[in-house]
Amino acid sequence: MAKLFLGLDSSTQSLSAVVIDLDAHKVIYEKSLNFDSALPEFKTKHGVLPNRDPLVKHSPPLLWAAALDLLLGQMKKDGVAMGKIAAIGGCGQQHGSVYLNDKAVDVLANLNPKKSLMDNLEGIFARKTSPIWMDSSTAKECAEIRKKLGGIKFTASRTGSDTFERFTGPQVRKFYKTDPKAFEKTVHIALVSSFMASLFAGKIAPIDFGDGAGTNLMDIRKKNWNHDAVKATAPSLIGKLPPLADAGKVIGPVSAYFVQKFGFNAEALATVWTGDNPASVIGLGLVKPGQVAVSLGTSDTFFGTMQKCVTDENGEGHVFGSPTGDYMTLICFKNGSLAREKVRELYDVKDWTAFAKLVNSTPPGNNDAVLLPWFEAEIVPRTNKPGIHRFDLNTNDAAANCRAVFEAQMLSMRLHSQWMQVLPDTIYATGGAANDKCLLQVMADVMNCSVLRIEVGKSAALGAALAAAHGFLVQTGKSPKWDKLVGDFTKPVAGSEIKPDKKNTKIYDLMVERYAACESDALEVV
Ligand code: XUL
């Protein structure tokens, strides 16, 4: 009998499902449900509740549960063979936290299939809304925790990242400070991922090492809750945290609610969920050190697998546990397509083909002209002051400015990924701008490695399904190999390889130092 695996991705704006047939090496079903349009009664905009304070971004956890009922109902209607699903895995937007009271355990264990998940769960929250990753209201708490842990370098080397506003620990601390009574009534703190996994398992689910590393509470090397970080965050916190475990690890049989309501097999297994980024690492097939993906979207994200845990002493990049048991890095450059588009607008360039023509009319290295395109406050390098800085670059020279934005972004990527001590041997490019061959050539030349395009729709949900399959196979006594498991599902676009031009690579080897000097200059000024 074919074995199917379900992967869900509870993201900011939507819930997605991917079903794979492992033996046939195929994705057999995909579906997404948009929160705002499918569940307007929650009054979210792009999945987030309106708030007078622009720094505060919360979402209702009941919305995520209601979406699960709807999506599973849709799958059943669409004729998915629910009874053949052997294990269910998933991932969630990272960092977001759910606060459960003393009723949660009992309610989770006795979900009534005659009622909706929403009606079942209504009474289990010690806090009605969940702060999510877009929230940046905890600068003060970040500073307090960082100070107690001994500064940026030590915070990063212990927990995998410096303290960040969106990370769970600072959010928990703010909750404890602003609403100590509700904090006291909180018996369990879950992440989006572990909350959703708890529904399937019918009990409080563990947090995996990927999402655990997004809390500023987990010891990144020992992979347990870090005593000092927990203490620096809030009193009596340790008792509220679930255990940590591998993503995809089997928790137990799926709750009877799902068997009776949607036709899951009573023997189907609920597994530990992870964060959307660790799941994407699997869904993009990045299971070997040196394999890197760059997602070229509004922001550009650089992430990949690394075997040895190395942390960024400047605190700009993150280290998370990967579902493979290795580590993954994530570095987010805010001015990605955002900056590319701004430069295009600034010089009134018709389209990206015309843009590439201008870039190609100038020499690689741009005669040493450098642009720092920080149209918005930048995450890497960290600066709160937006600004466009030009060095030996004429503002009126459209072609040089077009080349300069591409080169600056790629040089920044090279410079700020050096701390990983892993030289990429292949970069898989995804996202909107990955169709731009001119940009990918600059990437290949600056990073000195081949760049391939990869198109994996719903890579996070796919990664979650693969992690569930892995956990299922381990549970049944097998020793599945990750590269084999992901291989058939994650193939780069045929013929998309762009090789570095060695002549240009030499130019960029020198230019990276000049770029670094320009950055230091600009950061001193701002
Ligand atoms: C990662 C992060 C985001 C969310 C998006 O640190 O905050 O990528 O995971 O869902």
Coordinates of C-alpha atoms and ligand atoms in Angstrom, one line a residue:
M1 CA 0.0 0.0 0.0
A2 CA 1.3 3.4 -0.9
K3 CA 2.5 5.4 2.1
L4 CA 1.6 9.0 2.1
F5 CA 3.0 11.8 4.3
L6 CA 1.3 15.1 5.1
G7 CA 3.3 18.3 5.6
L8 CA 1.6 21.4 6.8
D9 CA 3.0 24.9 6.9
S10 CA 1.3 27.3 9.3
S11 CA 2.8 30.6 8.0
T12 CA 1.9 34.2 8.6
Q13 CA -0.7 34.6 6.0
S14 CA -1.8 31.1 5.1
L15 CA -1.9 27.4 6.0
S16 CA -0.5 25.1 3.3
A17 CA -0.6 21.3 2.9
V18 CA 1.6 19.1 0.8
V19 CA 1.0 15.3 0.5
I20 CA 3.8 13.1 -0.8
D21 CA 3.9 9.6 -2.0
L22 CA 7.3 8.5 -0.7
D23 CA 7.7 5.3 -2.8
A24 CA 6.5 7.0 -6.0
H25 CA 8.8 10.0 -5.2
K26 CA 6.0 12.4 -6.0
V27 CA 4.1 15.3 -4.5
I28 CA 0.4 14.2 -5.0
Y29 CA -1.5 17.1 -3.5
E30 CA -0.9 20.8 -2.6
K31 CA -3.3 23.3 -1.3
S32 CA -3.2 26.7 0.5
L33 CA -5.7 28.5 2.5
N34 CA -5.4 32.3 3.0
F35 CA -6.3 33.4 6.5
D36 CA -7.8 36.8 5.7
S37 CA -10.1 35.6 3.0
A38 CA -11.1 32.1 4.4
L39 CA -11.7 33.3 8.0
P40 CA -12.6 37.0 7.8
E41 CA -14.3 36.8 11.2
F42 CA -10.8 37.0 12.8
K43 CA -10.3 40.4 11.3
T44 CA -6.7 39.9 10.4
K45 CA -4.8 41.8 7.7
H46 CA -2.2 39.6 6.0
G47 CA -2.7 37.2 9.0
V48 CA -2.0 39.9 11.6
L49 CA -4.3 41.7 14.0
P50 CA -4.5 45.5 13.7
N51 CA -2.8 47.4 16.5
R52 CA -2.4 51.1 17.2
D53 CA 1.3 50.5 18.0
P54 CA 3.1 49.8 14.7
L55 CA 5.7 47.8 16.5
V56 CA 3.2 45.3 17.9
K57 CA 2.3 42.4 15.7
H58 CA 0.0 39.7 17.1
S59 CA -2.2 37.0 15.6
P60 CA -5.0 34.9 17.2
P61 CA -3.9 31.2 17.7
L62 CA -7.5 30.1 17.3
L63 CA -7.3 31.3 13.7
W64 CA -4.5 28.8 13.0
A65 CA -6.6 26.0 14.6
A66 CA -9.8 27.1 12.7
A67 CA -7.7 27.1 9.4
L68 CA -6.6 23.5 10.2
D69 CA -10.2 22.3 10.4
L70 CA -11.0 24.1 7.1
L71 CA -8.0 22.8 5.2
L72 CA -8.3 19.2 6.3
G73 CA -12.0 19.4 5.4
Q74 CA -11.0 20.6 2.0
M75 CA -8.5 17.8 1.6
K76 CA -11.2 15.3 2.4
K77 CA -13.5 16.9 -0.2
D78 CA -10.8 16.9 -2.8
G79 CA -10.5 13.1 -2.4
V80 CA -7.1 12.9 -0.7
A81 CA -6.7 9.3 0.6
M82 CA -6.6 10.5 4.3
G83 CA -6.6 6.9 5.5
K84 CA -3.3 6.2 3.7
I85 CA -1.4 9.0 5.4
A86 CA 1.2 7.3 7.6
A87 CA 2.5 10.4 9.5
I88 CA 1.8 14.1 9.8
G89 CA 4.5 16.7 10.1
G90 CA 4.6 20.4 9.8
C91 CA 6.3 23.7 10.3
G92 CA 5.3 27.1 11.4
Q93 CA 6.3 30.7 11.2
Q94 CA 9.3 30.9 13.6
H95 CA 9.4 32.7 17.0
G96 CA 5.7 33.2 17.5
S97 CA 4.5 32.0 20.9
V98 CA 1.2 30.6 22.3
Y99 CA 0.4 30.8 26.0
L100 CA -1.7 27.9 27.4
N101 CA -3.4 27.6 30.8
D102 CA -4.1 24.7 33.2
K103 CA -7.0 23.4 31.1
A104 CA -4.9 22.8 28.0
V105 CA -3.7 19.3 28.7
D106 CA -7.2 17.9 29.5
V107 CA -8.8 19.7 26.5
L108 CA -6.1 18.5 24.1
A109 CA -6.5 14.9 25.3
N110 CA -10.3 14.9 24.8
L111 CA -11.0 16.9 21.6
N112 CA -14.6 16.4 20.7
P113 CA -15.0 15.7 17.0
K114 CA -18.6 16.9 17.1
K115 CA -17.3 20.4 17.8
S116 CA -14.9 22.5 15.8
L117 CA -11.3 22.9 17.0
M118 CA -12.2 26.5 17.7
D119 CA -15.0 25.6 20.1
N120 CA -12.9 22.8 21.7
L121 CA -9.9 25.1 22.3
E122 CA -11.6 28.3 23.3
G123 CA -10.9 28.1 27.0
I124 CA -7.2 27.0 27.0
F125 CA -5.4 30.3 26.4
A126 CA -3.7 32.3 29.1
R127 CA -3.2 35.0 26.5
K128 CA -5.7 35.4 23.7
T129 CA -3.2 36.6 21.1
S130 CA 0.3 35.4 20.0
P131 CA 3.2 37.8 19.3
I132 CA 4.6 36.8 16.0
W133 CA 8.0 37.2 14.2
M134 CA 7.0 40.6 12.7
D135 CA 6.7 42.1 16.2
S136 CA 9.5 44.5 17.1
S137 CA 8.3 45.9 20.4
T138 CA 10.9 44.2 22.7
A139 CA 14.0 46.3 22.2
K140 CA 14.2 46.9 25.9
E141 CA 13.9 43.2 26.8
C142 CA 16.5 42.3 24.2
A143 CA 18.9 44.7 25.8
E144 CA 18.1 43.3 29.3
I145 CA 18.6 39.7 28.4
R146 CA 21.7 40.4 26.3
K147 CA 23.3 42.2 29.2
K148 CA 22.6 39.4 31.6
L149 CA 24.1 36.9 29.2
G150 CA 27.3 39.0 28.7
G151 CA 26.8 40.9 25.5
I152 CA 26.2 40.1 21.8
K153 CA 29.1 37.6 21.3
F154 CA 28.2 35.4 24.3
T155 CA 24.4 35.6 23.7
A156 CA 25.1 34.4 20.1
S157 CA 27.5 31.7 21.1
R158 CA 25.2 30.3 23.7
T159 CA 21.8 30.5 22.0
G160 CA 22.8 30.7 18.3
S161 CA 21.7 34.3 17.8
D162 CA 22.0 37.6 19.5
T163 CA 18.7 38.7 21.2
F164 CA 16.3 39.9 18.5
E165 CA 12.9 41.6 19.0
R166 CA 11.0 38.9 17.3
F167 CA 12.7 36.0 19.2
T168 CA 10.5 34.2 21.7
G169 CA 12.6 34.9 24.9
P170 CA 12.4 38.7 24.7
Q171 CA 8.7 38.3 23.9
V172 CA 8.1 36.1 26.9
R173 CA 10.0 38.6 29.1
K174 CA 7.8 41.5 27.9
F175 CA 4.7 39.5 28.6
Y176 CA 5.9 38.6 32.1
K177 CA 6.7 42.3 32.8
T178 CA 3.5 43.8 31.4
D179 CA 1.0 41.2 32.5
P180 CA 2.5 39.2 35.4
K181 CA -0.9 37.8 36.4
A182 CA -1.5 36.2 33.0
F183 CA 2.1 35.0 32.9
E184 CA 1.5 33.3 36.2
K185 CA -1.6 31.6 34.8
T186 CA 0.5 30.4 31.8
V187 CA 1.2 26.7 32.4
H188 CA 2.7 25.9 29.0
I189 CA 4.4 28.1 26.4
A190 CA 4.3 26.7 22.9
L191 CA 5.6 28.0 19.6
V192 CA 3.4 28.1 16.5
S193 CA 4.9 24.8 15.4
S194 CA 4.6 23.0 18.7
F195 CA 1.0 24.3 19.3
M196 CA -0.1 22.9 15.9
A197 CA 1.7 19.6 16.6
S198 CA 0.0 19.5 20.0
L199 CA -3.4 19.4 18.3
F200 CA -2.5 16.4 16.2
A201 CA -0.8 14.6 19.1
G202 CA -3.6 15.4 21.6
K203 CA -0.9 16.5 24.1
I204 CA 1.7 19.1 24.7
A205 CA 4.2 18.5 21.9
P206 CA 8.0 19.1 22.1
I207 CA 9.7 22.0 20.4
D208 CA 12.3 21.0 17.9
F209 CA 15.9 22.1 17.8
G210 CA 15.3 24.3 14.8
D211 CA 12.5 26.4 16.3
G212 CA 14.0 26.0 19.8
A213 CA 17.0 28.0 18.5
G214 CA 14.7 30.8 17.5
T215 CA 13.8 31.4 21.1
N216 CA 17.1 32.8 22.6
L217 CA 16.5 30.2 25.3
M218 CA 18.1 27.0 23.9
D219 CA 21.8 26.1 24.2
I220 CA 22.7 25.8 20.6
R221 CA 25.5 23.3 21.2
K222 CA 24.0 21.1 23.9
K223 CA 20.5 21.4 22.5
N224 CA 18.8 21.8 25.8
W225 CA 17.2 24.8 27.5
N226 CA 20.0 27.1 28.6
H227 CA 19.7 27.7 32.4
D228 CA 21.1 31.3 32.2
A229 CA 19.1 32.4 29.3
V230 CA 15.9 31.0 30.9
K231 CA 16.7 32.7 34.1
A232 CA 17.5 36.0 32.4
T233 CA 14.1 35.9 30.7
A234 CA 11.5 35.3 33.4
P235 CA 11.1 33.6 36.7
S236 CA 9.7 30.1 36.8
L237 CA 9.9 29.9 33.1
I238 CA 11.6 26.5 32.9
G239 CA 8.5 24.6 34.1
K240 CA 6.4 26.2 31.3
L241 CA 8.7 25.1 28.5
P242 CA 8.1 21.7 26.8
P243 CA 10.9 19.3 26.1
L244 CA 13.1 19.7 23.0
A245 CA 13.3 17.0 20.3
D246 CA 14.3 16.3 16.7
A247 CA 12.0 17.6 14.0
G248 CA 9.9 14.7 12.6
K249 CA 10.3 12.6 15.7
V250 CA 7.2 10.5 16.4
I251 CA 5.1 11.8 19.3
G252 CA 2.4 9.1 19.2
P253 CA -0.7 8.2 17.3
V254 CA -2.8 11.0 15.9
S255 CA -5.6 12.2 18.1
A256 CA -9.0 10.5 17.7
Y257 CA -10.5 13.9 16.7
F258 CA -8.7 13.7 13.3
V259 CA -9.5 10.1 12.8
Q260 CA -13.2 10.5 13.4
K261 CA -13.6 13.9 11.7
F262 CA -11.4 13.6 8.6
G263 CA -10.8 9.9 8.1
F264 CA -7.2 9.7 9.2
N265 CA -6.0 6.1 10.0
A266 CA -6.0 5.5 13.7
E267 CA -2.4 4.3 13.3
A268 CA -1.2 7.5 11.6
L269 CA 1.5 9.1 13.6
A270 CA 1.8 12.7 14.9
T271 CA 5.4 14.0 14.7
V272 CA 7.3 17.0 16.0
W273 CA 7.0 20.1 13.9
T274 CA 9.7 22.6 13.1
G275 CA 10.1 26.2 11.9
D276 CA 9.4 27.2 8.3
N277 CA 13.1 28.0 7.6
P278 CA 14.5 24.7 8.9
A279 CA 11.7 22.9 6.9
S280 CA 12.6 24.9 3.8
V281 CA 16.2 23.7 4.1
I282 CA 14.9 20.2 3.7
G283 CA 12.3 21.1 1.1
L284 CA 15.1 22.7 -1.0
G285 CA 17.3 19.6 -0.6
L286 CA 20.1 21.4 1.3
V287 CA 21.2 18.4 3.4
K288 CA 25.0 18.6 2.8
P289 CA 27.3 21.2 4.2
G290 CA 28.3 23.7 1.5
Q291 CA 24.8 23.6 0.0
V292 CA 23.4 27.1 0.2
A293 CA 20.1 28.6 -0.9
V294 CA 19.6 32.3 -1.5
S295 CA 16.0 33.5 -1.7
L296 CA 15.8 36.7 -3.6
G297 CA 12.6 38.3 -2.5
T298 CA 11.7 41.7 -0.9
S299 CA 14.5 40.8 1.5
D300 CA 17.3 38.5 0.4
T301 CA 17.8 35.5 2.7
F302 CA 20.9 33.3 2.7
F303 CA 20.6 29.9 4.3
G304 CA 22.3 26.6 4.2
T305 CA 23.5 23.6 6.1
M306 CA 26.6 23.5 8.3
Q307 CA 27.9 20.5 10.2
K308 CA 29.9 22.2 13.0
C309 CA 28.1 24.8 15.0
V310 CA 29.8 28.2 14.4
T311 CA 28.1 31.3 15.6
D312 CA 28.4 34.9 14.4
E313 CA 30.2 37.0 17.0
N314 CA 28.8 40.2 15.4
G315 CA 25.3 38.8 16.1
E316 CA 24.0 39.5 12.6
G317 CA 23.4 35.9 11.4
H318 CA 21.4 33.1 13.1
V319 CA 22.2 29.5 13.7
F320 CA 19.3 27.1 14.1
G321 CA 19.2 23.3 14.4
S322 CA 18.5 21.6 11.1
P323 CA 16.0 18.7 10.8
T324 CA 19.0 16.6 9.6
G325 CA 20.6 16.9 13.0
D326 CA 23.2 19.3 11.6
Y327 CA 22.9 23.1 11.8
M328 CA 21.6 25.7 9.5
T329 CA 22.3 29.3 9.2
L330 CA 20.0 32.1 8.2
I331 CA 21.2 35.6 7.3
C332 CA 18.6 38.2 6.3
F333 CA 19.4 41.2 4.2
K334 CA 16.5 43.6 4.3
N335 CA 17.3 45.6 1.2
G336 CA 16.8 42.9 -1.4
S337 CA 14.4 43.4 -4.3
L338 CA 13.3 46.4 -2.3
A339 CA 16.7 48.1 -3.2
R340 CA 17.0 46.6 -6.7
E341 CA 13.6 48.0 -7.5
K342 CA 14.4 51.4 -6.0
V343 CA 17.5 51.8 -8.1
R344 CA 15.5 50.8 -11.2
E345 CA 12.9 53.4 -10.4
L346 CA 15.6 56.0 -9.6
Y347 CA 17.1 55.7 -13.0
D348 CA 13.9 55.2 -14.8
V349 CA 14.9 51.8 -16.3
K350 CA 12.0 50.3 -18.2
D351 CA 12.4 46.6 -17.2
W352 CA 14.9 44.1 -16.0
T353 CA 16.2 43.3 -19.5
A354 CA 17.1 47.0 -19.9
F355 CA 18.6 46.9 -16.4
A356 CA 20.8 43.9 -17.4
K357 CA 21.9 45.7 -20.5
L358 CA 23.1 48.7 -18.5
V359 CA 24.9 46.4 -16.0
N360 CA 26.6 44.6 -18.8
S361 CA 27.8 47.8 -20.4
T362 CA 30.0 48.4 -17.3
P363 CA 33.0 46.3 -16.3
P364 CA 32.8 43.8 -13.4
G365 CA 34.3 45.6 -10.4
N366 CA 32.7 48.8 -11.6
N367 CA 36.0 50.7 -11.7
D368 CA 36.0 50.5 -7.9
A369 CA 32.7 52.3 -7.6
V370 CA 30.7 51.2 -4.6
L371 CA 27.1 51.8 -3.5
L372 CA 25.5 50.9 -0.2
P373 CA 21.8 50.7 -1.0
W374 CA 20.3 50.9 2.5
F375 CA 16.9 52.3 1.4
E376 CA 15.5 50.8 4.6
A377 CA 17.2 50.3 7.9
E378 CA 19.4 47.3 7.2
I379 CA 19.6 44.0 9.3
V380 CA 23.0 43.0 7.9
P381 CA 25.1 45.0 8.5
R382 CA 23.0 46.2 11.4
T383 CA 22.1 49.8 11.0
N384 CA 19.0 51.6 12.2
K385 CA 19.6 54.5 9.8
P386 CA 18.5 54.1 6.3
G387 CA 20.8 55.8 3.7
I388 CA 22.3 55.5 0.3
H389 CA 26.0 55.8 0.3
R390 CA 28.1 56.2 -2.9
F391 CA 31.9 55.8 -3.1
D392 CA 33.6 56.9 -6.3
L393 CA 30.3 56.5 -7.9
N394 CA 28.7 59.3 -9.9
T395 CA 25.1 59.7 -9.0
N396 CA 24.2 60.5 -12.6
D397 CA 25.8 57.4 -14.1
A398 CA 22.8 55.1 -14.5
A399 CA 24.7 52.1 -15.7
A400 CA 27.3 52.2 -12.9
N401 CA 24.6 52.6 -10.3
C402 CA 22.7 49.6 -11.7
R403 CA 25.8 47.4 -11.6
A404 CA 26.7 48.8 -8.2
V405 CA 23.5 47.6 -6.5
F406 CA 23.9 44.0 -7.7
E407 CA 27.6 44.0 -6.8
A408 CA 27.0 45.6 -3.3
Q409 CA 24.3 43.0 -2.5
M410 CA 26.5 40.0 -3.5
L411 CA 29.6 41.4 -1.9
S412 CA 27.7 42.0 1.3
M413 CA 26.5 38.4 1.2
R414 CA 30.0 37.1 0.7
L415 CA 31.4 39.3 3.5
H416 CA 28.7 38.7 6.0
S417 CA 28.6 34.9 5.5
Q418 CA 32.3 34.4 6.2
W419 CA 31.7 33.7 9.9
M420 CA 30.0 30.5 8.9
Q421 CA 33.4 29.1 7.8
V422 CA 31.7 27.1 5.1
L423 CA 32.5 28.0 1.5
P424 CA 29.4 27.4 -0.6
D425 CA 30.0 24.9 -3.4
T426 CA 26.7 25.4 -5.0
I427 CA 24.1 28.1 -4.5
Y428 CA 20.4 27.4 -5.2
A429 CA 18.6 30.6 -6.1
T430 CA 14.9 30.9 -5.5
G431 CA 12.4 33.7 -5.3
G432 CA 11.2 36.3 -7.8
A433 CA 14.6 37.8 -8.7
A434 CA 16.1 34.3 -9.3
N435 CA 14.9 34.6 -12.9
D436 CA 17.4 37.4 -13.5
K437 CA 20.4 35.8 -15.1
C438 CA 22.4 38.9 -14.9
L439 CA 22.1 39.1 -11.2
L440 CA 22.8 35.3 -10.9
Q441 CA 26.0 35.8 -12.9
V442 CA 27.2 38.5 -10.5
M443 CA 26.3 36.1 -7.7
A444 CA 28.3 33.3 -9.2
D445 CA 31.3 35.6 -9.8
V446 CA 31.3 37.2 -6.4
M447 CA 30.7 34.0 -4.5
N448 CA 33.0 32.0 -6.7
C449 CA 30.7 29.0 -7.1
S450 CA 28.0 27.7 -9.5
V451 CA 24.5 29.1 -9.1
L452 CA 21.5 27.0 -10.0
R453 CA 17.8 28.0 -10.1
I454 CA 15.5 25.9 -8.0
E455 CA 11.7 26.1 -8.1
V456 CA 10.1 24.4 -5.2
G457 CA 6.6 25.8 -4.6
K458 CA 5.8 25.3 -0.9
S459 CA 9.3 24.2 0.0
A460 CA 8.5 24.5 3.7
A461 CA 5.5 22.2 3.6
L462 CA 7.4 19.8 1.4
G463 CA 10.3 19.8 3.9
A464 CA 7.9 19.1 6.7
A465 CA 6.4 16.2 4.9
L466 CA 9.9 14.8 4.3
A467 CA 10.8 15.3 7.9
A468 CA 7.7 13.3 8.9
A469 CA 8.6 10.6 6.5
H470 CA 12.1 10.5 8.0
G471 CA 10.7 10.3 11.5
F472 CA 8.3 7.5 10.5
L473 CA 11.1 5.4 8.9
V474 CA 13.3 5.8 12.0
Q475 CA 10.3 4.8 14.2
T476 CA 9.9 1.6 12.1
G477 CA 13.6 0.7 12.6
K478 CA 15.0 2.0 9.3
S479 CA 18.0 4.2 8.8
P480 CA 16.9 6.6 6.1
K481 CA 19.6 8.7 4.4
W482 CA 18.6 12.4 4.0
D483 CA 20.2 12.9 0.6
K484 CA 18.3 9.9 -0.8
L485 CA 15.0 11.0 0.8
V486 CA 15.1 14.6 -0.6
G487 CA 16.8 13.8 -3.9
D488 CA 13.8 13.0 -6.0
F489 CA 11.7 15.9 -4.7
T490 CA 14.2 18.7 -5.0
K491 CA 15.8 19.0 -8.5
P492 CA 17.2 22.3 -9.8
V493 CA 15.8 23.7 -13.0
A494 CA 17.4 21.8 -15.9
G495 CA 20.0 23.9 -17.8
S496 CA 19.9 26.7 -15.2
E497 CA 23.5 26.4 -14.0
I498 CA 25.6 29.6 -14.1
K499 CA 29.3 29.1 -13.6
P500 CA 31.6 31.7 -12.2
D501 CA 33.9 33.5 -14.6
K502 CA 37.3 33.1 -13.1
K503 CA 38.5 36.4 -14.4
N504 CA 35.8 38.2 -12.6
T505 CA 36.2 36.2 -9.5
K506 CA 39.7 37.5 -9.1
I507 CA 38.4 41.1 -9.3
Y508 CA 35.9 40.4 -6.6
D509 CA 38.4 38.7 -4.3
L510 CA 40.1 42.1 -4.1
M511 CA 36.9 44.2 -4.2
V512 CA 35.4 42.5 -1.1
E513 CA 38.0 44.3 1.0
R514 CA 37.2 47.7 -0.5
Y515 CA 33.5 47.0 0.0
A516 CA 34.1 46.2 3.7
A517 CA 36.1 49.4 4.1
C518 CA 33.2 51.4 2.6
E519 CA 30.7 49.7 4.9
S520 CA 32.8 50.6 8.0
D521 CA 33.1 54.1 6.8
A522 CA 29.3 54.4 6.3
L523 CA 28.5 52.7 9.6
E524 CA 30.8 55.1 11.5
V525 CA 29.1 58.1 9.9
V526 CA 25.5 57.0 10.5
Ligands
XUL1 C1 13.1 33.9 10.6 C2 11.9 34.7 10.6 C3 10.9 34.5 9.5 C4 9.7 33.7 9.8 C5 8.7 33.8 8.7 O1 14.0 34.2 11.7 O2 11.6 35.4 11.5 O3 11.6 34.0 8.4 O4 10.1 32.4 10.1 O5 7.7 32.9 8.8

